[in-house]
XYZ file of C-alpha atoms in Angstrom:
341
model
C -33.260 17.976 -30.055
C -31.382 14.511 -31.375
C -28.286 17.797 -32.353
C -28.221 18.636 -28.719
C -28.642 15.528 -27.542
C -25.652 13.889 -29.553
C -23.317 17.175 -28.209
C -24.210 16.539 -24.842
C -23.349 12.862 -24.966
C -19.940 13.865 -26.819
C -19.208 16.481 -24.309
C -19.665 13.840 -21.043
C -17.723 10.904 -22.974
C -14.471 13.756 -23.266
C -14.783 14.981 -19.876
C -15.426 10.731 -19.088
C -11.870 10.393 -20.748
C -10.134 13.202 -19.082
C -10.906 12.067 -16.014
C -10.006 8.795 -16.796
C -6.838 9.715 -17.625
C -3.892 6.851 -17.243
C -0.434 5.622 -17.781
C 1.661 2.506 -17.620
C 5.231 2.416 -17.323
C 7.869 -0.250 -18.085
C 11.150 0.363 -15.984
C 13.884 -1.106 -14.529
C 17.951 -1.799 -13.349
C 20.572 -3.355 -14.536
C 23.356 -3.573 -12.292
C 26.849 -6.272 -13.199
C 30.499 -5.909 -10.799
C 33.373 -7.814 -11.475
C 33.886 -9.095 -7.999
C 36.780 -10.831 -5.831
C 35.130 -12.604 -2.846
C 37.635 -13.975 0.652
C 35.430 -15.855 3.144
C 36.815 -16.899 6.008
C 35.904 -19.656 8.601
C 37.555 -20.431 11.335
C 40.951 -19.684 9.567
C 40.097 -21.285 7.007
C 39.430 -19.493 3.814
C 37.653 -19.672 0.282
C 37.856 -17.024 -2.451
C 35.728 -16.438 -5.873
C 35.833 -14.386 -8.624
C 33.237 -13.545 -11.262
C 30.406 -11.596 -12.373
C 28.232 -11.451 -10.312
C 24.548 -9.398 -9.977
C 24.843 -5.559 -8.201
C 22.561 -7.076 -5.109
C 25.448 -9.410 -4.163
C 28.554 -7.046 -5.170
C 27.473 -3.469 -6.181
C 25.216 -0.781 -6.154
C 21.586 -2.241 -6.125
C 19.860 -5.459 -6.916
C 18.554 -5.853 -10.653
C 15.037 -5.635 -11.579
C 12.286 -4.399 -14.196
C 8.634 -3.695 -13.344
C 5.720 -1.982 -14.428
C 3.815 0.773 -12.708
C 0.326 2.532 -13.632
C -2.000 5.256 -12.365
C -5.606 6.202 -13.294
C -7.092 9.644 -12.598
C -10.374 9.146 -10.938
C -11.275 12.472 -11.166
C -12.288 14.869 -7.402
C -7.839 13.866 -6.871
C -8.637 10.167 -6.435
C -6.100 7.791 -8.575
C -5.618 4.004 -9.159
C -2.603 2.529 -9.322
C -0.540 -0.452 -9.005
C 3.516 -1.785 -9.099
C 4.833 -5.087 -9.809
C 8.637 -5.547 -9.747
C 10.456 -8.618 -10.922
C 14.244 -9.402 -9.111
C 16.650 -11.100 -11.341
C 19.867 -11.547 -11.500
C 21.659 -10.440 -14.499
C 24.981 -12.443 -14.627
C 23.103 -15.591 -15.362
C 19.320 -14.559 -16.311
C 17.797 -16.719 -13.316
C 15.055 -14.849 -11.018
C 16.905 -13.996 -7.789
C 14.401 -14.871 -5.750
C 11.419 -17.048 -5.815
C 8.079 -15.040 -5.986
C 8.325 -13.771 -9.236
C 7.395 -10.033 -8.590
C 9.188 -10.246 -5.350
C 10.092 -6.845 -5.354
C 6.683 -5.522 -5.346
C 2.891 -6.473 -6.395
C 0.030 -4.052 -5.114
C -2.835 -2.037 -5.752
C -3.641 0.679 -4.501
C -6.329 4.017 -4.228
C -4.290 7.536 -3.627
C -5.933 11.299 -2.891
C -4.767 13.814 -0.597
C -5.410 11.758 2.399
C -2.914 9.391 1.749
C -2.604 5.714 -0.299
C -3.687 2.890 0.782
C -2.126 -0.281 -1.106
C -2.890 -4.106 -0.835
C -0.358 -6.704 -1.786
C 3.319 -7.325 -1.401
C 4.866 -4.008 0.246
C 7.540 -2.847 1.795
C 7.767 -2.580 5.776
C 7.556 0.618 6.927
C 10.803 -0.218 9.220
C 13.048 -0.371 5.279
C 11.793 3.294 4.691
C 13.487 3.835 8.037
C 16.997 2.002 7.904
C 17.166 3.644 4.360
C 17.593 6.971 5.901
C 20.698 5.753 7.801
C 21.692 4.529 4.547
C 21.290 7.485 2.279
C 24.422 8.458 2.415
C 26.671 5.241 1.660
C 26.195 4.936 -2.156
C 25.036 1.250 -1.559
C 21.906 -0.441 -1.421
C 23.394 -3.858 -0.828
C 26.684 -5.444 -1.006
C 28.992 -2.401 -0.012
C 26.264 -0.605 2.636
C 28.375 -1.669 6.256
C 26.101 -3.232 8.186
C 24.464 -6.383 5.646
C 26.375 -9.124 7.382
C 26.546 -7.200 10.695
C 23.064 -6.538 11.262
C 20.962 -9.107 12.748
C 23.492 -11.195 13.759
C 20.412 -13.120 15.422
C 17.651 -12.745 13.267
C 17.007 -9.703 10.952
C 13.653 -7.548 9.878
C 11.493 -8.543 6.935
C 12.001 -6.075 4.347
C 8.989 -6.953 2.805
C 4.968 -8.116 3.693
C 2.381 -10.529 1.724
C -0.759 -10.365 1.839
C -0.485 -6.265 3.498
C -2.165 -3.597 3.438
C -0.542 -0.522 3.590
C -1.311 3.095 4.376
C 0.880 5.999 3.773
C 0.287 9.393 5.225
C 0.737 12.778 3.144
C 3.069 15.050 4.219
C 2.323 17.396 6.886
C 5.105 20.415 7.443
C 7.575 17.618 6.653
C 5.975 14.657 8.859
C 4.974 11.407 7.372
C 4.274 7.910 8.337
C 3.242 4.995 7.370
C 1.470 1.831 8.852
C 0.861 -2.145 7.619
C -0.297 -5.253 8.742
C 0.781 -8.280 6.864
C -1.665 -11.381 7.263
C 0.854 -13.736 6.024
C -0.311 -17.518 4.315
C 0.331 -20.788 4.028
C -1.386 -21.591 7.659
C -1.236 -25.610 8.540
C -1.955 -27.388 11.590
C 1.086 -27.148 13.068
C 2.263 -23.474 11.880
C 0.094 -20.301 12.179
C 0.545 -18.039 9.106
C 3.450 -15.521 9.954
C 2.207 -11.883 10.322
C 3.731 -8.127 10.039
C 2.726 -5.030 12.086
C 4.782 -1.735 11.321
C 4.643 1.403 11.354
C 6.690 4.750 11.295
C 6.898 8.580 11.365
C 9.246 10.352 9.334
C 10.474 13.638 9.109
C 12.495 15.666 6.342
C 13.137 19.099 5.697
C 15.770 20.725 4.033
C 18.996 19.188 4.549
C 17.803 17.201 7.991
C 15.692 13.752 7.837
C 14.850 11.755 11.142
C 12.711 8.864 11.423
C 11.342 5.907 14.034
C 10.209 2.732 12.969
C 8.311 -0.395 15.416
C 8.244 -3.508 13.896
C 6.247 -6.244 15.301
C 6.666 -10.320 13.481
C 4.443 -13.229 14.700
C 5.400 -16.994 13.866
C 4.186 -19.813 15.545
C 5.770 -23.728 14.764
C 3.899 -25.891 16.421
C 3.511 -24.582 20.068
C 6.733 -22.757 20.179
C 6.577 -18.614 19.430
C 9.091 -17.364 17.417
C 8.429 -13.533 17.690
C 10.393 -10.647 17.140
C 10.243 -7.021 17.802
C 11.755 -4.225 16.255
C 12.793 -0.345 16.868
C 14.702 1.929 14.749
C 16.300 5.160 14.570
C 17.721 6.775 11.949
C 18.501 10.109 11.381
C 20.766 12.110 7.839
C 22.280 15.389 7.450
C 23.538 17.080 4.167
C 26.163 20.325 4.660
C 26.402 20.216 1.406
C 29.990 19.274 0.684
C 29.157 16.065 2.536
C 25.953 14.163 3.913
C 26.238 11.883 7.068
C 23.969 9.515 7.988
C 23.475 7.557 11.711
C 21.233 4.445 12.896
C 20.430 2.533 15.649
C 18.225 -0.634 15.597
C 17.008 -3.005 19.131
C 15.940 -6.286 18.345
C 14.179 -8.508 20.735
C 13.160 -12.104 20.109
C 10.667 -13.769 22.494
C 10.874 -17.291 21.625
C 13.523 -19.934 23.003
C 14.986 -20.586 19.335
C 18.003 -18.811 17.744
C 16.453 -16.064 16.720
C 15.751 -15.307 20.811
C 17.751 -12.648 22.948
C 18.762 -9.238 22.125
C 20.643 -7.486 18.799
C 22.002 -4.104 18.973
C 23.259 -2.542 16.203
C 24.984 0.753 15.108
C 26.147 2.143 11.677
C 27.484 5.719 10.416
C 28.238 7.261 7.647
C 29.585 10.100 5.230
C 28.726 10.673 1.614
C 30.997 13.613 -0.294
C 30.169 14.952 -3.660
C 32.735 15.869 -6.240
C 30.910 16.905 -9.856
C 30.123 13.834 -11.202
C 32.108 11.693 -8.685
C 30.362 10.810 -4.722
C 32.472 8.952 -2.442
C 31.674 7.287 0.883
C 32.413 5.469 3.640
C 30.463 3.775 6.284
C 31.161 1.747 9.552
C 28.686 -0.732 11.492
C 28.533 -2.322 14.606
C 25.900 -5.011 16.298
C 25.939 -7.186 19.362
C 23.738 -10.077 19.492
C 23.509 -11.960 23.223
C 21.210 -14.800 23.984
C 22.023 -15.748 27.571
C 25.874 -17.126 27.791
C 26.151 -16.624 23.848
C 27.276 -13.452 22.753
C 28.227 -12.825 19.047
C 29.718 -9.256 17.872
C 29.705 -8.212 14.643
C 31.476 -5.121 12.708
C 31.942 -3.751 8.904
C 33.177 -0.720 7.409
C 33.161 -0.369 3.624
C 34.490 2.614 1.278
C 33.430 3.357 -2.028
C 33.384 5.770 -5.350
C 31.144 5.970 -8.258
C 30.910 8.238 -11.363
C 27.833 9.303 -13.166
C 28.409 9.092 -16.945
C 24.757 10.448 -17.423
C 21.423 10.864 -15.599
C 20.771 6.969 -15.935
C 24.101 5.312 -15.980
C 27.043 4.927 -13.146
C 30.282 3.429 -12.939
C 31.185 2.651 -9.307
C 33.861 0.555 -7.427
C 34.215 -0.628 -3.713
C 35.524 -2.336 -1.446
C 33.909 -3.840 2.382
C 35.272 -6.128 5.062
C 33.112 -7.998 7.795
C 33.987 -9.383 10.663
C 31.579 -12.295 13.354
C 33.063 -12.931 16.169
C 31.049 -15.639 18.249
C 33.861 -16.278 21.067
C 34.356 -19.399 19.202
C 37.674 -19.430 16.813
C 36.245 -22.356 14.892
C 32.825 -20.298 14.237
C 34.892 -16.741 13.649
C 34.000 -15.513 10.264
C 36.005 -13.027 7.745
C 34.209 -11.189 4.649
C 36.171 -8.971 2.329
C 34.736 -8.173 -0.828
C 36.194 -6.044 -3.537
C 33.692 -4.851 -6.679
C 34.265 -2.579 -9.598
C 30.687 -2.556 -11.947
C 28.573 -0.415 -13.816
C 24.495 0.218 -13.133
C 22.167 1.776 -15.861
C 18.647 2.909 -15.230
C 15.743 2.655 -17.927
């Protein structure tokens, strides 16, 4: 009896481990250009040269993180993400939370994920797809600079939670609602409401995000609203991509009136070369002000392997307020190198 007994506890604490089954992963992005900045303002004009961190001249923003998952067992899993942002020509964090790239938790099975923490809106999944095909992430994608000429989307929620659908015959979507913090008697806490439906198959993607942000100083509003379309094609020798974003703020502040913005684009394949080129425009009017904005950058990169790129670029903005003095010029040249690990 005490032989069986001791099998039958050794059998339950393997199939205990199986099921418990987990990983951790440390990974990350280290992206440096050599970079020749010309701002412009009202005629007048500054340049800089330097190294500077791929979020502000190249492919992507720099970053290392950790991500985990447990089996559960029955296809439940645990998991969780936290992503630090740093920039890599000087060591400093880029920005100021120190995971700001992400920091969640989350339960996944075949219904979907559900994650709590610092998330992405599901509006970024969305102008991503209008972005797929321009090589860039940040500095050299057309429309950073042109977009939200009056007041742009949050990228990111605190305090969230998250739920993300499966796929069904190529739909998806995804829905949060950001509390926000940091509440005082003058300013509510700032909240997020988003959601979107996706779909991709084959060589076609289309999506639709609404955006919804809440902030109140005081007892003045300062509310925006959001919709987005984006849609991507591949032909195979070349991919182009299309978006459309309406903003509408409510409150009487600068981030009021109306933005409407527009941006194409064409990635092309060669071997181990992709080049692109993309073109954005947005108008921002808030009753007698009207500010126009346009950008088209062109780039190239190389893959030396699966995990590091060479690239180069080069972009010019333009924001025209229908004030000379206020007229601002952007052009922004970039030759770097990104590795993955």
């Amino acid at each position: 009896m005490m032989k069986k007994s001791l099998i039958a506890l050794a059998v339950l604490a393997a199939s205990g481990a199986a099921m418990a089954q987990s990983s951790v992963t440390l990974y990350g992005r280290v992206d440096a250009a050599l970079a020749g900045t010309k701002t412009t303002l009202g005629g007048v004009g500054t340049r800089q040269t330097g190294i500077q961190d791929g979020a502000g001249a190249g492919l992507t923003g720099s970053r290392w993180g950790i991500r985990g998952s447990e089996d559960l067992g029955g296809g439940l899993k645990a998991n969780f993400m936290l992503e630090n942002r740093f920039n890599v020509d000087n060591g400093t964090s880029s920005v100021t939370p120190f995971f700001a790239g992400s920091s969640y938790v989350s339960l996944s099975s075949g219904f979907g994920e559900v994650k709590l923490g610092r998330t992405y809106t599901p509006l970024f999944y969305v102008r991503g797809i209008a972005q797929l095909n321009n090589l860039w992430d940040t500095a050299f994608t057309p429309t950073v600079g042109v977009n939200g000429v009056g007041g742009d989307y949050a990228i990111r929620g605190d305090n969230s939670v998250t739920y993300d659908s499966p796929k069904f015959g190529g739909f998806k979507g995804s829905a949060m609602y950001a509390f926000g913090e940091n509440k005082t008697a003058t300013t509510d806490a700032s909240s997020i409401a988003g959601l979107n439906l996706m779909y991709a198959n084959g060589p076609v993607a289309v999506a639709y995000a609404h955006q919804r942000e809440e902030t109140r100083v005081g007892l003045v509003n300062a509310n925006n609203k959001f919709n987005t379309l984006a849609a991507a094609y591949d032909f195979g020798v070349a991919a182009l991509s299309a978006g459309y974003n309406h903003r509408k703020g409510d409150a009487p502040l600068a981030t009021a009136g109306k933005d409407r913005e527009y941006s194409i684009g064409v990635n092309v394949p060669v071997k181990a070369f992709a080049f692109s080129a993309g073109y954005a425009h947005s108008k921002y009017e808030n009753g007698p002000l009207t500010t126009k904005g346009k950008g088209f950058a062109l780039g190239a990169k190389y893959s030396l392997s699966k995990r590091t790129t060479l690239y180069t670029g080069y972009k010019r903005v333009k924001v025209d307020t229908g004030v000379a003095a206020a007229e601002q010029k952007i052009t922004l040249l970039s030759a770097g190198v990104r590795h993955d690990f």
